[in-house]
mmCIF file of C-alpha atoms in Angstrom:
data_model
loop_
_atom_site.group_PDB
_atom_site.id
_atom_site.type_symbol
_atom_site.label_atom_id
_atom_site.label_comp_id
_atom_site.label_asym_id
_atom_site.label_seq_id
_atom_site.Cartn_x
_atom_site.Cartn_y
_atom_site.Cartn_z
ATOM 1 C CA MET A 1 -5.924 -22.205 -19.338
ATOM 2 C CA THR A 2 -6.493 -22.371 -15.581
ATOM 3 C CA ALA A 3 -8.177 -19.345 -14.066
ATOM 4 C CA HIS A 4 -6.381 -19.280 -10.719
ATOM 5 C CA TYR A 5 -2.827 -19.612 -9.487
ATOM 6 C CA ASP A 6 -3.761 -22.234 -6.870
ATOM 7 C CA ALA A 7 -6.605 -23.415 -4.633
ATOM 8 C CA LEU A 8 -5.694 -20.947 -1.879
ATOM 9 C CA GLU A 9 -7.175 -18.137 -3.938
ATOM 10 C CA THR A 10 -10.644 -19.674 -4.061
ATOM 11 C CA ARG A 11 -10.991 -21.190 -0.577
ATOM 12 C CA GLU A 12 -13.771 -20.109 1.747
ATOM 13 C CA ALA A 13 -13.040 -16.725 3.291
ATOM 14 C CA ALA A 14 -13.572 -18.111 6.793
ATOM 15 C CA ALA A 15 -11.022 -20.860 6.145
ATOM 16 C CA ARG A 16 -8.460 -18.291 4.994
ATOM 17 C CA GLU A 17 -9.070 -16.126 8.055
ATOM 18 C CA ALA A 18 -8.722 -19.093 10.392
ATOM 19 C CA GLU A 19 -5.479 -20.204 8.726
ATOM 20 C CA LEU A 20 -3.907 -16.742 8.827
ATOM 21 C CA PHE A 21 -4.722 -16.175 12.478
ATOM 22 C CA SER A 22 -3.594 -19.659 13.457
ATOM 23 C CA ARG A 23 -0.148 -18.734 12.109
ATOM 24 C CA LEU A 24 -0.048 -15.227 13.582
ATOM 25 C CA PRO A 25 0.946 -16.163 17.178
ATOM 26 C CA GLY A 26 4.055 -17.946 15.896
ATOM 27 C CA VAL A 27 4.957 -14.953 13.757
ATOM 28 C CA LEU A 28 4.509 -12.654 16.758
ATOM 29 C CA ARG A 29 6.864 -14.846 18.818
ATOM 30 C CA ALA A 30 9.443 -14.626 16.031
ATOM 31 C CA ALA A 31 8.974 -10.845 15.833
ATOM 32 C CA MET A 32 9.468 -10.456 19.580
ATOM 33 C CA ALA A 33 12.918 -12.023 19.267
ATOM 34 C CA ALA A 34 13.967 -8.686 17.713
ATOM 35 C CA PRO A 35 14.644 -5.918 20.266
ATOM 36 C CA ALA A 36 12.405 -3.244 18.743
ATOM 37 C CA TYR A 37 9.371 -5.531 18.552
ATOM 38 C CA ALA A 38 10.163 -6.904 22.011
ATOM 39 C CA GLU A 39 9.901 -3.370 23.367
ATOM 40 C CA ARG A 40 6.775 -2.433 21.398
ATOM 41 C CA LEU A 41 4.982 -5.663 22.269
ATOM 42 C CA ARG A 42 6.205 -5.906 25.854
ATOM 43 C CA GLY A 43 3.809 -7.936 27.999
ATOM 44 C CA LEU A 44 1.974 -9.389 25.011
ATOM 45 C CA ASP A 45 0.930 -13.033 25.047
ATOM 46 C CA PRO A 46 1.165 -13.982 21.352
ATOM 47 C CA SER A 47 -1.241 -16.864 21.815
ATOM 48 C CA SER A 48 -3.994 -14.338 22.630
ATOM 49 C CA VAL A 49 -3.822 -12.667 19.203
ATOM 50 C CA THR A 50 -6.004 -14.926 17.092
ATOM 51 C CA SER A 51 -8.560 -12.461 15.685
ATOM 52 C CA ARG A 52 -8.772 -9.108 13.969
ATOM 53 C CA ALA A 53 -10.184 -7.570 17.130
ATOM 54 C CA ALA A 54 -7.140 -8.714 19.117
ATOM 55 C CA LEU A 55 -4.740 -7.618 16.377
ATOM 56 C CA ALA A 56 -6.303 -4.136 16.374
ATOM 57 C CA HIS A 57 -5.054 -3.605 19.942
ATOM 58 C CA LEU A 58 -1.404 -3.957 18.931
ATOM 59 C CA PRO A 59 0.596 -0.774 18.260
ATOM 60 C CA VAL A 60 0.901 0.522 14.706
ATOM 61 C CA LEU A 61 4.341 0.856 13.120
ATOM 62 C CA ARG A 62 4.244 3.712 10.627
ATOM 63 C CA LYS A 63 6.400 3.467 7.534
ATOM 64 C CA SER A 64 7.089 7.186 7.911
ATOM 65 C CA GLU A 65 8.906 6.336 11.174
ATOM 66 C CA LEU A 66 11.287 3.852 9.565
ATOM 67 C CA PRO A 67 13.995 6.252 8.296
ATOM 68 C CA ALA A 68 14.648 7.598 11.808
ATOM 69 C CA LEU A 69 14.375 4.136 13.379
ATOM 70 C CA HIS A 70 16.751 2.605 10.847
ATOM 71 C CA LYS A 71 19.239 5.444 11.301
ATOM 72 C CA ALA A 72 19.191 4.995 15.074
ATOM 73 C CA SER A 73 19.790 1.234 14.872
ATOM 74 C CA GLN A 74 21.178 0.168 11.504
ATOM 75 C CA PRO A 75 20.286 -1.562 9.371
ATOM 76 C CA PHE A 76 16.719 -2.611 10.255
ATOM 77 C CA GLY A 77 15.906 -0.493 13.291
ATOM 78 C CA GLY A 78 15.954 -3.498 15.597
ATOM 79 C CA PHE A 79 12.884 -5.039 13.934
ATOM 80 C CA VAL A 80 14.683 -8.071 12.473
ATOM 81 C CA ALA A 81 16.209 -10.746 14.702
ATOM 82 C CA ALA A 82 18.044 -12.460 11.820
ATOM 83 C CA VAL A 83 21.507 -11.291 10.762
ATOM 84 C CA PRO A 84 21.732 -9.431 7.399
ATOM 85 C CA GLY A 85 23.811 -12.266 5.911
ATOM 86 C CA SER A 86 20.857 -14.636 6.246
ATOM 87 C CA PHE A 87 19.037 -12.842 3.424
ATOM 88 C CA ALA A 88 19.524 -13.170 -0.332
ATOM 89 C CA ARG A 89 19.765 -9.485 -1.259
ATOM 90 C CA LEU A 90 19.962 -6.216 0.684
ATOM 91 C CA TYR A 91 18.527 -2.925 -0.582
ATOM 92 C CA THR A 92 17.870 0.676 0.293
ATOM 93 C CA SER A 93 14.979 2.954 -0.578
ATOM 94 C CA PRO A 94 14.735 6.737 -0.187
ATOM 95 C CA GLY A 95 14.652 7.770 3.451
ATOM 96 C CA PRO A 96 16.824 5.802 3.703
ATOM 97 C CA ILE A 97 14.884 2.659 4.545
ATOM 98 C CA PHE A 98 16.820 -0.612 4.429
ATOM 99 C CA GLU A 99 15.088 -3.691 3.010
ATOM 100 C CA ALA A 100 16.009 -7.344 2.733
ATOM 101 C CA GLU A 101 14.975 -10.065 0.305
ATOM 102 C CA GLY A 102 14.391 -13.567 1.638
ATOM 103 C CA ARG A 103 15.943 -16.685 0.178
ATOM 104 C CA GLN A 104 12.633 -18.496 -0.429
ATOM 105 C CA ALA A 105 11.030 -18.863 -3.851
ATOM 106 C CA ASP A 106 8.907 -15.874 -4.868
ATOM 107 C CA PRO A 107 9.989 -13.830 -1.809
ATOM 108 C CA TRP A 108 7.836 -10.849 -2.808
ATOM 109 C CA ARG A 109 4.637 -12.906 -3.348
ATOM 110 C CA GLY A 110 4.256 -11.555 -6.867
ATOM 111 C CA ALA A 111 3.689 -14.648 -9.015
ATOM 112 C CA ARG A 112 -0.044 -14.543 -8.228
ATOM 113 C CA ALA A 113 -0.310 -10.974 -9.477
ATOM 114 C CA LEU A 114 1.405 -11.803 -12.767
ATOM 115 C CA PHE A 115 -0.743 -14.903 -13.195
ATOM 116 C CA ALA A 116 -3.894 -12.818 -12.689
ATOM 117 C CA ALA A 117 -2.594 -10.444 -15.382
ATOM 118 C CA GLY A 118 -2.351 -13.324 -17.882
ATOM 119 C CA PHE A 119 1.359 -14.151 -17.632
ATOM 120 C CA ARG A 120 2.128 -17.863 -17.984
ATOM 121 C CA GLU A 121 5.041 -20.275 -17.841
ATOM 122 C CA GLY A 122 7.279 -19.868 -20.880
ATOM 123 C CA ASP A 123 6.394 -16.224 -21.480
ATOM 124 C CA ILE A 124 9.213 -13.732 -22.008
ATOM 125 C CA VAL A 125 8.844 -10.593 -19.887
ATOM 126 C CA LEU A 126 10.501 -7.227 -20.433
ATOM 127 C CA ASN A 127 11.069 -5.923 -16.892
ATOM 128 C CA THR A 128 11.709 -2.175 -16.851
ATOM 129 C CA PHE A 129 11.666 -1.565 -13.101
ATOM 130 C CA SER A 130 15.002 -0.387 -11.723
ATOM 131 C CA TYR A 131 17.530 -2.957 -10.547
ATOM 132 C CA HIS A 132 19.810 -0.371 -8.931
ATOM 133 C CA LEU A 133 19.934 -0.705 -5.102
ATOM 134 C CA THR A 134 16.151 -0.566 -4.713
ATOM 135 C CA PRO A 135 14.117 -3.797 -4.855
ATOM 136 C CA GLY A 136 11.590 -2.833 -7.550
ATOM 137 C CA GLY A 137 13.299 -4.618 -10.434
ATOM 138 C CA PHE A 138 13.986 -7.727 -8.387
ATOM 139 C CA ILE A 139 10.402 -7.895 -7.068
ATOM 140 C CA PHE A 140 8.975 -8.325 -10.560
ATOM 141 C CA ASP A 141 11.966 -10.315 -11.812
ATOM 142 C CA ALA A 142 11.644 -12.910 -9.036
ATOM 143 C CA SER A 143 7.869 -13.033 -9.401
ATOM 144 C CA ALA A 144 8.036 -13.687 -13.130
ATOM 145 C CA ARG A 145 10.719 -16.351 -12.776
ATOM 146 C CA ALA A 146 8.733 -18.073 -9.991
ATOM 147 C CA LEU A 147 5.908 -18.331 -12.530
ATOM 148 C CA GLY A 148 8.254 -19.918 -15.055
ATOM 149 C CA CYS A 149 8.775 -16.863 -17.263
ATOM 150 C CA ALA A 150 12.059 -15.748 -18.806
ATOM 151 C CA VAL A 151 12.966 -12.182 -17.852
ATOM 152 C CA ILE A 152 14.781 -9.482 -19.807
ATOM 153 C CA PRO A 153 16.302 -7.342 -16.994
ATOM 154 C CA ALA A 154 16.033 -4.100 -18.944
ATOM 155 C CA GLY A 155 15.487 -1.524 -16.235
ATOM 156 C CA PRO A 156 14.188 1.933 -17.179
ATOM 157 C CA GLY A 157 15.573 4.174 -19.908
ATOM 158 C CA ASN A 158 17.814 3.529 -22.933
ATOM 159 C CA THR A 159 14.902 2.897 -25.287
ATOM 160 C CA GLU A 160 17.152 2.258 -28.299
ATOM 161 C CA GLN A 161 18.771 -0.763 -26.664
ATOM 162 C CA GLN A 162 15.374 -1.915 -25.381
ATOM 163 C CA PHE A 163 14.046 -1.930 -28.954
ATOM 164 C CA GLU A 164 16.924 -4.204 -29.978
ATOM 165 C CA LEU A 165 16.061 -6.612 -27.173
ATOM 166 C CA ILE A 166 12.341 -6.538 -27.958
ATOM 167 C CA GLU A 167 12.881 -7.185 -31.659
ATOM 168 C CA ALA A 168 15.309 -10.022 -30.894
ATOM 169 C CA TYR A 169 13.522 -11.807 -28.050
ATOM 170 C CA ARG A 170 9.895 -10.842 -28.876
ATOM 171 C CA PRO A 171 8.655 -10.571 -25.263
ATOM 172 C CA VAL A 172 4.914 -11.008 -24.808
ATOM 173 C CA GLY A 173 4.851 -9.297 -21.404
ATOM 174 C CA TYR A 174 5.883 -5.973 -19.907
ATOM 175 C CA SER A 175 6.413 -5.046 -16.263
ATOM 176 C CA GLY A 176 7.139 -1.473 -15.252
ATOM 177 C CA THR A 177 5.469 1.854 -14.697
ATOM 178 C CA PRO A 178 2.565 2.819 -16.960
ATOM 179 C CA ASP A 179 4.397 6.032 -17.831
ATOM 180 C CA PHE A 180 7.426 4.211 -19.229
ATOM 181 C CA LEU A 181 5.199 1.835 -21.183
ATOM 182 C CA LYS A 182 3.675 4.842 -22.954
ATOM 183 C CA ILE A 183 7.142 6.298 -23.609
ATOM 184 C CA LEU A 184 8.262 2.982 -25.059
ATOM 185 C CA LEU A 185 5.223 2.730 -27.344
ATOM 186 C CA ASP A 186 5.379 6.372 -28.459
ATOM 187 C CA THR A 187 9.106 6.269 -29.171
ATOM 188 C CA ALA A 188 8.791 2.997 -31.047
ATOM 189 C CA ALA A 189 6.018 4.429 -33.221
ATOM 190 C CA SER A 190 8.035 7.528 -34.109
ATOM 191 C CA ALA A 191 11.223 5.515 -34.740
ATOM 192 C CA GLY A 192 9.544 2.763 -36.745
ATOM 193 C CA ARG A 193 10.544 0.022 -34.307
ATOM 194 C CA ASP A 194 8.512 -3.155 -33.849
ATOM 195 C CA VAL A 195 7.250 -3.719 -30.290
ATOM 196 C CA SER A 196 4.068 -5.502 -31.387
ATOM 197 C CA SER A 197 5.029 -8.703 -29.546
ATOM 198 C CA ILE A 198 4.029 -7.106 -26.206
ATOM 199 C CA LYS A 199 0.420 -8.124 -25.561
ATOM 200 C CA ARG A 200 0.043 -7.862 -21.780
ATOM 201 C CA ALA A 201 1.476 -5.774 -18.987
ATOM 202 C CA ILE A 202 1.544 -5.479 -15.232
ATOM 203 C CA VAL A 203 2.086 -1.899 -14.127
ATOM 204 C CA SER A 204 2.789 -0.310 -10.777
ATOM 205 C CA GLY A 205 4.643 2.559 -9.137
ATOM 206 C CA ALA A 206 2.612 5.402 -10.696
ATOM 207 C CA ALA A 207 -0.939 6.464 -11.392
ATOM 208 C CA PHE A 208 -2.705 4.677 -14.238
ATOM 209 C CA PRO A 209 -5.647 6.957 -15.041
ATOM 210 C CA PRO A 210 -8.572 5.750 -17.180
ATOM 211 C CA SER A 211 -7.422 7.850 -20.144
ATOM 212 C CA LEU A 212 -4.030 6.117 -20.207
ATOM 213 C CA GLN A 213 -5.665 2.725 -19.611
ATOM 214 C CA ALA A 214 -7.829 3.274 -22.697
ATOM 215 C CA GLU A 215 -4.832 4.359 -24.786
ATOM 216 C CA ILE A 216 -2.767 1.297 -23.827
ATOM 217 C CA LYS A 217 -5.747 -0.985 -24.502
ATOM 218 C CA ALA A 218 -6.286 0.627 -27.912
ATOM 219 C CA ARG A 219 -2.681 -0.176 -28.765
ATOM 220 C CA GLY A 220 -3.295 -3.877 -28.250
ATOM 221 C CA ILE A 221 -1.926 -4.360 -24.733
ATOM 222 C CA ASP A 222 -3.986 -5.788 -21.876
ATOM 223 C CA ALA A 223 -2.569 -4.013 -18.799
ATOM 224 C CA TYR A 224 -3.270 -4.815 -15.147
ATOM 225 C CA GLN A 225 -2.419 -2.791 -12.069
ATOM 226 C CA ALA A 226 -0.599 -4.046 -8.972
ATOM 227 C CA PHE A 227 -0.116 -2.339 -5.620
ATOM 228 C CA GLY A 228 3.066 -3.112 -3.735
ATOM 229 C CA THR A 229 5.801 -1.731 -1.528
ATOM 230 C CA ALA A 230 9.515 -2.305 -1.165
ATOM 231 C CA ASP A 231 8.882 -3.749 2.309
ATOM 232 C CA LEU A 232 6.107 -6.200 1.550
ATOM 233 C CA GLY A 233 6.286 -6.894 -2.167
ATOM 234 C CA LEU A 234 2.954 -7.273 -3.993
ATOM 235 C CA VAL A 235 0.105 -6.408 -1.615
ATOM 236 C CA ALA A 236 -2.908 -6.438 -3.966
ATOM 237 C CA PHE A 237 -3.516 -6.857 -7.672
ATOM 238 C CA GLU A 238 -6.076 -6.404 -10.403
ATOM 239 C CA THR A 239 -7.783 -9.433 -11.961
ATOM 240 C CA ALA A 240 -9.798 -10.107 -15.089
ATOM 241 C CA ALA A 241 -12.944 -9.032 -13.216
ATOM 242 C CA ARG A 242 -11.634 -5.414 -13.256
ATOM 243 C CA GLU A 243 -13.361 -4.823 -9.917
ATOM 244 C CA GLY A 244 -10.781 -3.171 -7.709
ATOM 245 C CA MET A 245 -7.824 -5.225 -6.477
ATOM 246 C CA VAL A 246 -7.679 -8.553 -4.651
ATOM 247 C CA VAL A 247 -5.450 -8.677 -1.571
ATOM 248 C CA ASN A 248 -2.573 -11.124 -1.853
ATOM 249 C CA GLU A 249 -2.438 -14.367 0.109
ATOM 250 C CA ASP A 250 -0.285 -14.663 3.283
ATOM 251 C CA LEU A 251 -0.998 -11.075 4.306
ATOM 252 C CA ILE A 252 -3.460 -9.634 6.799
ATOM 253 C CA MET A 253 -4.748 -6.262 5.642
ATOM 254 C CA GLU A 254 -6.629 -3.831 7.861
ATOM 255 C CA ILE A 255 -8.197 -0.524 6.846
ATOM 256 C CA VAL A 256 -8.167 1.942 9.725
ATOM 257 C CA LYS A 257 -9.209 5.497 10.402
ATOM 258 C CA PRO A 258 -6.297 7.734 9.281
ATOM 259 C CA GLY A 259 -3.928 8.558 12.102
ATOM 260 C CA THR A 260 -5.170 5.684 14.283
ATOM 261 C CA GLY A 261 -5.074 1.926 14.518
ATOM 262 C CA ASP A 262 -8.849 1.722 14.852
ATOM 263 C CA PRO A 263 -10.821 -0.151 12.180
ATOM 264 C CA ALA A 264 -12.654 2.042 9.677
ATOM 265 C CA ALA A 265 -16.354 1.447 9.150
ATOM 266 C CA PRO A 266 -17.134 -0.972 6.296
ATOM 267 C CA GLY A 267 -16.795 0.866 2.991
ATOM 268 C CA ASP A 268 -15.142 3.939 4.512
ATOM 269 C CA VAL A 269 -11.867 5.172 3.054
ATOM 270 C CA GLY A 270 -9.024 4.562 5.484
ATOM 271 C CA GLU A 271 -5.332 3.861 5.831
ATOM 272 C CA ILE A 272 -3.853 0.513 4.800
ATOM 273 C CA ILE A 273 -2.153 -1.503 7.543
ATOM 274 C CA VAL A 274 -0.499 -4.813 6.692
ATOM 275 C CA THR A 275 0.791 -7.670 8.823
ATOM 276 C CA SER A 276 2.975 -10.189 7.013
ATOM 277 C CA LEU A 277 3.437 -13.798 8.061
ATOM 278 C CA ASP A 278 7.120 -14.318 7.254
ATOM 279 C CA PRO A 279 8.787 -15.234 10.585
ATOM 280 C CA HIS A 280 12.227 -14.452 9.153
ATOM 281 C CA HIS A 281 11.282 -10.814 8.524
ATOM 282 C CA PRO A 282 7.822 -10.123 9.968
ATOM 283 C CA TRP A 283 5.948 -6.872 9.697
ATOM 284 C CA ILE A 284 3.406 -6.329 12.459
ATOM 285 C CA ARG A 285 0.746 -3.713 11.675
ATOM 286 C CA LEU A 286 2.868 -1.715 9.229
ATOM 287 C CA ALA A 287 0.940 1.439 8.281
ATOM 288 C CA LEU A 288 1.815 2.237 4.682
ATOM 289 C CA GLY A 289 0.451 5.794 4.607
ATOM 290 C CA ASP A 290 -1.796 4.917 1.650
ATOM 291 C CA LEU A 291 -5.579 5.198 1.543
ATOM 292 C CA THR A 292 -8.112 2.737 0.186
ATOM 293 C CA ALA A 293 -11.568 1.309 0.899
ATOM 294 C CA ALA A 294 -12.771 -2.263 1.035
ATOM 295 C CA LEU A 295 -15.264 -3.469 -1.542
ATOM 296 C CA PRO A 296 -18.148 -5.684 -0.415
ATOM 297 C CA GLY A 297 -18.528 -9.279 -1.520
ATOM 298 C CA THR A 298 -16.090 -11.325 -3.566
ATOM 299 C CA SER A 299 -14.685 -10.854 -7.027
ATOM 300 C CA ARG A 300 -16.408 -12.237 -10.120
ATOM 301 C CA CYS A 301 -13.056 -13.803 -11.023
ATOM 302 C CA GLY A 302 -13.626 -16.376 -8.258
ATOM 303 C CA ARG A 303 -10.888 -15.202 -5.880
ATOM 304 C CA THR A 304 -12.364 -14.933 -2.408
ATOM 305 C CA ASN A 305 -9.875 -12.731 -0.596
ATOM 306 C CA MET A 306 -10.648 -9.170 0.527
ATOM 307 C CA ARG A 307 -10.972 -6.641 -2.290
ATOM 308 C CA ILE A 308 -9.954 -2.986 -2.191
ATOM 309 C CA LYS A 309 -10.674 -0.095 -4.522
ATOM 310 C CA GLY A 310 -6.983 0.451 -5.137
ATOM 311 C CA TRP A 311 -4.771 3.375 -4.214
ATOM 312 C CA MET A 312 -6.858 6.406 -3.179
ATOM 313 C CA GLY A 313 -4.262 8.899 -1.943
ATOM 314 C CA ARG A 314 -1.990 9.431 1.011
ATOM 315 C CA ALA A 315 -3.068 9.159 4.637
ATOM 316 C CA ASP A 316 -0.343 11.403 6.047
ATOM 317 C CA GLN A 317 -2.116 14.756 5.961
ATOM 318 C CA THR A 318 0.005 16.476 8.621
ATOM 319 C CA THR A 319 -0.261 20.237 8.144
ATOM 320 C CA LYS A 320 1.497 23.180 9.763
ATOM 321 C CA VAL A 321 -0.890 25.845 11.071
ATOM 322 C CA LYS A 322 0.449 29.040 12.638
ATOM 323 C CA GLY A 323 3.829 27.359 12.961
ATOM 324 C CA MET A 324 2.480 24.244 14.712
ATOM 325 C CA PHE A 325 1.881 20.808 13.218
ATOM 326 C CA VAL A 326 -1.666 19.459 13.232
ATOM 327 C CA ARG A 327 -1.866 15.701 12.681
ATOM 328 C CA PRO A 328 -4.630 13.281 11.649
ATOM 329 C CA GLU A 329 -4.318 11.432 14.953
ATOM 330 C CA GLN A 330 -5.261 14.665 16.755
ATOM 331 C CA ILE A 331 -8.474 14.893 14.754
ATOM 332 C CA ALA A 332 -9.127 11.246 15.583
ATOM 333 C CA GLU A 333 -8.645 12.065 19.274
ATOM 334 C CA ILE A 334 -11.355 14.740 19.046
ATOM 335 C CA GLY A 335 -13.690 12.097 17.642
ATOM 336 C CA LYS A 336 -12.888 9.759 20.533
ATOM 337 C CA ARG A 337 -13.750 12.471 23.059
ATOM 338 C CA HIS A 338 -17.064 13.115 21.315
ATOM 339 C CA PRO A 339 -18.275 9.641 20.276
ATOM 340 C CA GLY A 340 -21.589 11.011 19.046
ATOM 341 C CA LEU A 341 -19.886 12.723 16.112
ATOM 342 C CA GLY A 342 -19.541 11.120 12.695
ATOM 343 C CA ARG A 343 -16.872 12.037 10.157
ATOM 344 C CA LEU A 344 -14.579 14.961 10.973
ATOM 345 C CA ARG A 345 -12.634 17.230 8.644
ATOM 346 C CA LEU A 346 -10.344 20.084 9.618
ATOM 347 C CA VAL A 347 -10.277 22.711 6.880
ATOM 348 C CA VAL A 348 -7.271 25.045 6.935
ATOM 349 C CA THR A 349 -7.564 28.359 5.082
ATOM 350 C CA ARG A 350 -6.127 31.886 5.073
ATOM 351 C CA GLU A 351 -8.172 34.773 6.438
ATOM 352 C CA ARG A 352 -6.782 38.321 6.507
ATOM 353 C CA GLU A 353 -3.283 36.971 5.841
ATOM 354 C CA THR A 354 -3.314 34.537 8.748
ATOM 355 C CA ASP A 355 -3.994 30.823 9.072
ATOM 356 C CA ALA A 356 -7.504 29.794 10.098
ATOM 357 C CA MET A 357 -9.027 26.416 11.024
ATOM 358 C CA THR A 358 -12.597 25.183 10.798
ATOM 359 C CA LEU A 359 -13.473 21.750 12.106
ATOM 360 C CA LYS A 360 -16.453 20.314 10.245
ATOM 361 C CA ALA A 361 -18.176 17.586 12.256
ATOM 362 C CA GLU A 362 -21.102 15.381 11.311
ATOM 363 C CA THR A 363 -23.823 15.018 13.914
ATOM 364 C CA SER A 364 -27.517 14.207 14.013
ATOM 365 C CA GLY A 365 -28.027 16.409 17.087
ATOM 366 C CA PRO A 366 -26.446 19.839 16.513
ATOM 367 C CA SER A 367 -26.535 22.371 19.319
ATOM 368 C CA GLU A 368 -24.673 25.458 20.397
ATOM 369 C CA ALA A 369 -23.480 23.644 23.520
ATOM 370 C CA LEU A 370 -22.049 20.787 21.473
ATOM 371 C CA ARG A 371 -20.317 23.212 19.121
ATOM 372 C CA ASP A 372 -18.719 25.010 22.067
ATOM 373 C CA ASP A 373 -17.633 21.720 23.651
ATOM 374 C CA VAL A 374 -16.027 20.531 20.418
ATOM 375 C CA ALA A 375 -14.313 23.892 19.957
ATOM 376 C CA GLY A 376 -12.849 23.536 23.440
ATOM 377 C CA THR A 377 -11.598 20.037 22.622
ATOM 378 C CA LEU A 378 -10.108 21.301 19.351
ATOM 379 C CA ARG A 379 -8.101 23.895 21.277
ATOM 380 C CA ALA A 380 -7.086 21.420 23.992
ATOM 381 C CA VAL A 381 -5.870 18.808 21.524
ATOM 382 C CA THR A 382 -4.175 21.012 18.904
ATOM 383 C CA LYS A 383 -3.219 23.982 21.136
ATOM 384 C CA LEU A 384 -4.806 26.164 18.466
ATOM 385 C CA GLY A 385 -8.133 27.925 18.299
ATOM 386 C CA GLY A 386 -10.564 27.271 15.489
ATOM 387 C CA ALA A 387 -14.181 27.441 14.459
ATOM 388 C CA VAL A 388 -16.487 24.428 14.583
ATOM 389 C CA GLU A 389 -19.181 23.789 11.992
ATOM 390 C CA LEU A 390 -21.701 21.054 12.753
ATOM 391 C CA VAL A 391 -23.109 19.386 9.637
ATOM 392 C CA GLY A 392 -25.594 16.604 8.996
ATOM 393 C CA PRO A 393 -24.679 12.913 8.757
ATOM 394 C CA GLY A 394 -23.323 11.969 5.321
ATOM 395 C CA THR A 395 -22.399 15.568 4.475
ATOM 396 C CA LEU A 396 -18.632 15.090 4.409
ATOM 397 C CA PRO A 397 -17.184 13.010 1.543
ATOM 398 C CA ASN A 398 -15.994 9.459 2.142
ATOM 399 C CA ASP A 399 -12.453 10.020 0.885
ATOM 400 C CA GLY A 400 -10.342 9.403 3.977
ATOM 401 C CA LYS A 401 -9.320 13.046 4.212
ATOM 402 C CA VAL A 402 -9.403 14.415 7.763
ATOM 403 C CA ILE A 403 -7.254 17.506 7.183
ATOM 404 C CA ALA A 404 -7.875 19.626 4.085
ATOM 405 C CA ASP A 405 -5.288 22.349 3.507
ATOM 406 C CA GLU A 406 -7.005 24.873 1.236
ATOM 407 C CA ARG A 407 -4.499 27.701 1.568
#
């Protein structure tokens, strides 16, 4: 049994980087044919964007902005030059955000993730992601079929009918949320139904804590996690090495300081930003609002792409204080004005029945003058007063949190 989907997964990291950034200028030109990207990237020479440093200067498009942008200019907010009829399927996700599926094979780039999870040509897969209007079911359906698997398009719910299908077709694989997999196994056990054919699973869309991982493993199923979105498809996936997740091919992932487009320090928790290289429907620096951290080195499984720890929370920590919103990008601005500071964290509490803020700032040179200067910047940037506490380097946790609401 081959260990890798193809040779792209094991090429030298420098070769991958060079290939991705050689394609990026063409993708940027295609993106700028759409009016919204043309406006955002006005004056840009695409041929100049051939490195991560150059890419980091381009504006960030936040996924949280998409509902308003799509509403203002339906269906795709002006970010797609192609007409909707040029796609294979058209979807909507809560927001609403409108998504399109390309006509190419494996449009969601998911076959690699299923291969890494042990799925192979000829396997039968029970797919329990929803097929109703949202792309989840089709993402895993198309990925499995691109790998040569047969798919049972079960969707979620209706366990009784699912048991009939499982007992008839004897699927070896499962795709769906980890929660529904547990429901399926528990219900089958109590009802005396045979689901023993399922030996491996790829799960996504919900937390998969170690306790549940151990329970699923004890029940004879080897389950792997995948991280994806309705916009991009499968972004990263777990491999047999069980060392975080490997980023998918044909994507450029950046990890930035929350609320900014600035690269996070190596190993620091930051926000995931992804640029896709599909000229038909490009995404340029799409900020997903999810946190992760890069892992050093390459995976023991032999795949050489960037590795991440997996999903580590949400980056959008916007909090209302005394009736005014305080945003992560404002805390980042304070850091820019005081470059000698390390990590920053704004702690919001209640004191004497009123909101209170304390900005904790790492520094190797604390002084009363510095504290007063930072307090002045805090007021100037947020329009709110707050205390400043200077702490030593390495004091604040590396968890990507810049605003902690403790009320």
